PDB file of C-alpha atoms in Angstrom:
ATOM      1  CA  MET A   1     -19.056  10.400 -13.366  1.00 56.00           C
ATOM      2  CA  SER A   2     -16.497   7.760 -12.405  1.00 80.00           C
ATOM      3  CA  ASP A   3     -16.790   5.486  -9.419  1.00 88.00           C
ATOM      4  CA  PRO A   4     -14.666   6.330  -6.381  1.00 89.00           C
ATOM      5  CA  PHE A   5     -11.316   4.597  -5.927  1.00 93.00           C
ATOM      6  CA  VAL A   6     -10.050   3.439  -2.542  1.00 94.00           C
ATOM      7  CA  PHE A   7      -6.524   2.055  -2.393  1.00 94.00           C
ATOM      8  CA  ILE A   8      -6.353  -0.224   0.663  1.00 93.00           C
ATOM      9  CA  VAL A   9      -3.119  -1.026   2.504  1.00 93.00           C
ATOM     10  CA  HIS A  10      -3.372  -4.084   4.757  1.00 90.00           C
ATOM     11  CA  VAL A  11      -1.850  -3.437   8.178  1.00 91.00           C
ATOM     12  CA  THR A  12      -1.782  -5.043  11.627  1.00 89.00           C
ATOM     13  CA  ASP A  13      -2.699  -1.911  13.615  1.00 92.00           C
ATOM     14  CA  ALA A  14      -4.923   0.562  11.737  1.00 95.00           C
ATOM     15  CA  PRO A  15      -4.677   3.460  14.230  1.00 97.00           C
ATOM     16  CA  ALA A  16      -0.859   3.201  14.424  1.00 96.00           C
ATOM     17  CA  SER A  17      -0.576   2.943  10.647  1.00 96.00           C
ATOM     18  CA  ALA A  18      -2.936   5.895  10.183  1.00 98.00           C
ATOM     19  CA  ARG A  19      -0.697   7.988  12.430  1.00 98.00           C
ATOM     20  CA  PHE A  20       2.334   6.880  10.367  1.00 97.00           C
ATOM     21  CA  TYR A  21       0.722   7.739   7.007  1.00 97.00           C
ATOM     22  CA  GLY A  22      -0.863  10.931   8.334  1.00 97.00           C
ATOM     23  CA  ASP A  23       2.484  12.187   9.622  1.00 97.00           C
ATOM     24  CA  LEU A  24       4.412  11.051   6.562  1.00 96.00           C
ATOM     25  CA  LEU A  25       1.995  12.565   4.040  1.00 95.00           C
ATOM     26  CA  GLY A  26       0.815  15.546   6.102  1.00 96.00           C
ATOM     27  CA  ILE A  27      -2.868  14.564   5.925  1.00 97.00           C
ATOM     28  CA  SER A  28      -5.668  13.753   8.374  1.00 98.00           C
ATOM     29  CA  PRO A  29      -8.200  10.923   8.151  1.00 98.00           C
ATOM     30  CA  ALA A  30     -11.508  11.617   6.446  1.00 97.00           C
ATOM     31  CA  PHE A  31     -13.054   8.508   8.021  1.00 97.00           C
ATOM     32  CA  ALA A  32     -11.983   6.430  11.009  1.00 97.00           C
ATOM     33  CA  SER A  33     -13.207   3.252  12.630  1.00 96.00           C
ATOM     34  CA  PRO A  34     -11.205   0.922  14.877  1.00 94.00           C
ATOM     35  CA  ARG A  35      -9.839  -1.184  11.984  1.00 94.00           C
ATOM     36  CA  PHE A  36     -10.386   0.946   8.842  1.00 96.00           C
ATOM     37  CA  ILE A  37      -9.132   4.507   8.403  1.00 98.00           C
ATOM     38  CA  ALA A  38      -9.316   6.436   5.126  1.00 97.00           C
ATOM     39  CA  PHE A  39      -7.614   9.577   3.852  1.00 98.00           C
ATOM     40  CA  ASP A  40      -8.953  11.746   1.027  1.00 97.00           C
ATOM     41  CA  LEU A  41      -6.251  12.188  -1.613  1.00 95.00           C
ATOM     42  CA  ALA A  42      -8.261  13.838  -4.389  1.00 92.00           C
ATOM     43  CA  ASP A  43     -11.851  14.053  -5.535  1.00 93.00           C
ATOM     44  CA  ARG A  44     -13.241  10.495  -5.261  1.00 93.00           C
ATOM     45  CA  VAL A  45      -9.807   8.986  -4.444  1.00 94.00           C
ATOM     46  CA  GLN A  46      -8.820   7.665  -1.023  1.00 96.00           C
ATOM     47  CA  LEU A  47      -5.956   5.815   0.608  1.00 97.00           C
ATOM     48  CA  ALA A  48      -7.069   3.555   3.460  1.00 97.00           C
ATOM     49  CA  VAL A  49      -5.369   1.366   6.042  1.00 96.00           C
ATOM     50  CA  TRP A  50      -7.265  -1.756   7.111  1.00 94.00           C
ATOM     51  CA  SER A  51      -6.503  -4.250   9.834  1.00 91.00           C
ATOM     52  CA  GLY A  52      -9.642  -6.320   9.210  1.00 80.00           C
ATOM     53  CA  ALA A  53      -8.083  -8.726   6.719  1.00 70.00           C
ATOM     54  CA  ALA A  54      -6.188 -11.852   7.662  1.00 61.00           C
ATOM     55  CA  GLU A  55      -3.271 -11.044   9.941  1.00 65.00           C
ATOM     56  CA  VAL A  56      -0.450  -9.449   7.999  1.00 66.00           C
ATOM     57  CA  ALA A  57       2.967 -10.881   8.799  1.00 66.00           C
ATOM     58  CA  ARG A  58       5.977  -8.599   8.381  1.00 66.00           C
ATOM     59  CA  SER A  59       7.668 -11.448   6.497  1.00 71.00           C
ATOM     60  CA  THR A  60       4.944 -11.570   3.826  1.00 71.00           C
ATOM     61  CA  PRO A  61       6.444 -10.511   0.469  1.00 73.00           C
ATOM     62  CA  ARG A  62       5.170  -7.126  -0.712  1.00 70.00           C
ATOM     63  CA  THR A  63       4.275  -7.128  -4.397  1.00 78.00           C
ATOM     64  CA  SER A  64       2.725  -3.681  -4.708  1.00 86.00           C
ATOM     65  CA  GLU A  65       3.522  -0.197  -3.541  1.00 92.00           C
ATOM     66  CA  VAL A  66       1.926   3.168  -2.920  1.00 94.00           C
ATOM     67  CA  CYS A  67       3.607   5.838  -5.040  1.00 95.00           C
ATOM     68  CA  VAL A  68       3.833   9.505  -4.120  1.00 95.00           C
ATOM     69  CA  ALA A  69       4.469  11.405  -7.370  1.00 95.00           C
ATOM     70  CA  LEU A  70       6.169  14.756  -6.844  1.00 96.00           C
ATOM     71  CA  PRO A  71       6.571  17.637  -9.302  1.00 95.00           C
ATOM     72  CA  GLY A  72       9.797  19.597  -9.368  1.00 93.00           C
ATOM     73  CA  GLY A  73      12.687  17.359 -10.378  1.00 92.00           C
ATOM     74  CA  PRO A  74      15.405  15.339  -8.641  1.00 96.00           C
ATOM     75  CA  GLY A  75      16.119  17.945  -5.962  1.00 97.00           C
ATOM     76  CA  VAL A  76      12.544  17.688  -4.685  1.00 97.00           C
ATOM     77  CA  ILE A  77      12.826  13.880  -4.525  1.00 97.00           C
ATOM     78  CA  ASP A  78      16.087  14.108  -2.558  1.00 98.00           C
ATOM     79  CA  GLU A  79      14.582  16.728  -0.231  1.00 98.00           C
ATOM     80  CA  ARG A  80      11.601  14.473   0.532  1.00 98.00           C
ATOM     81  CA  TYR A  81      13.992  11.568   1.158  1.00 98.00           C
ATOM     82  CA  ARG A  82      15.948  13.594   3.719  1.00 98.00           C
ATOM     83  CA  ALA A  83      12.730  14.741   5.428  1.00 98.00           C
ATOM     84  CA  TRP A  84      11.384  11.193   5.700  1.00 98.00           C
ATOM     85  CA  VAL A  85      14.725   9.789   6.929  1.00 98.00           C
ATOM     86  CA  ALA A  86      14.650  12.476   9.630  1.00 97.00           C
ATOM     87  CA  LYS A  87      11.249  11.043  10.679  1.00 96.00           C
ATOM     88  CA  GLY A  88      12.901   7.635  11.123  1.00 97.00           C
ATOM     89  CA  VAL A  89      11.285   5.722   8.248  1.00 97.00           C
ATOM     90  CA  GLU A  90      12.772   2.404   7.147  1.00 97.00           C
ATOM     91  CA  VAL A  91      14.620   2.944   3.865  1.00 98.00           C
ATOM     92  CA  VAL A  92      14.259   0.058   1.415  1.00 96.00           C
ATOM     93  CA  GLN A  93      15.979   1.740  -1.543  1.00 97.00           C
ATOM     94  CA  GLU A  94      17.994   4.939  -1.339  1.00 98.00           C
ATOM     95  CA  PRO A  95      17.504   7.635  -3.988  1.00 98.00           C
ATOM     96  CA  ARG A  96      18.666   6.621  -7.440  1.00 97.00           C
ATOM     97  CA  ASP A  97      18.004   7.481 -11.055  1.00 96.00           C
ATOM     98  CA  GLU A  98      15.707   5.179 -13.022  1.00 96.00           C
ATOM     99  CA  SER A  99      14.386   5.417 -16.584  1.00 95.00           C
ATOM    100  CA  PHE A 100      11.385   7.410 -15.241  1.00 94.00           C
ATOM    101  CA  GLY A 101      13.492   9.719 -13.047  1.00 95.00           C
ATOM    102  CA  ARG A 102      14.797  10.012  -9.494  1.00 97.00           C
ATOM    103  CA  THR A 103      13.155   7.655  -6.991  1.00 98.00           C
ATOM    104  CA  PHE A 104      13.428   6.001  -3.589  1.00 98.00           C
ATOM    105  CA  VAL A 105      11.428   3.465  -1.572  1.00 97.00           C
ATOM    106  CA  VAL A 106      10.588   3.284   2.140  1.00 97.00           C
ATOM    107  CA  ALA A 107       8.456   0.856   4.146  1.00 95.00           C
ATOM    108  CA  ASP A 108       5.605   1.386   6.575  1.00 94.00           C
ATOM    109  CA  PRO A 109       5.638  -0.456   9.942  1.00 92.00           C
ATOM    110  CA  ASP A 110       4.129  -3.574   8.279  1.00 90.00           C
ATOM    111  CA  GLY A 111       6.631  -3.624   5.422  1.00 90.00           C
ATOM    112  CA  ASN A 112       4.278  -2.157   2.816  1.00 93.00           C
ATOM    113  CA  LEU A 113       6.288  -0.226   0.235  1.00 94.00           C
ATOM    114  CA  ILE A 114       5.999   3.503  -0.435  1.00 96.00           C
ATOM    115  CA  ARG A 115       7.807   4.838  -3.490  1.00 97.00           C
ATOM    116  CA  VAL A 116       8.515   8.494  -4.198  1.00 97.00           C
ATOM    117  CA  ALA A 117       9.012   9.328  -7.868  1.00 97.00           C
ATOM    118  CA  PRO A 118       8.537  12.268 -10.212  1.00 96.00           C
ATOM    119  CA  VAL A 119       5.198  13.119 -11.773  1.00 93.00           C
ATOM    120  CA  ASP A 120       4.983  11.483 -15.212  1.00 81.00           C
TER     121      ASP A 120
END
């Protein structure tokens, strides 16, 4: 049995960020405290937002990203892009073709990057 994985995104306001991610991904928290909120993604895999670390400045460079991998080809990627733009997300990179397929990048309210790409 493998150990559980929790991918933590540092944010300034955990409840606000949890609402953002919950709405964007269509999921509800599995665990919530005032500064740490986790979402179950798969068996033993979670995505969490945490505001307990040092204050996160919007100007801090982001060197990692959460990736949502979608099956179904370029049309599905473009459809998700349009749906998220309709929600008012900040677009960092519009849809384009890369060596791994169609992709785009948006940012959460703290500037953390969220990429959408095809399933490998």
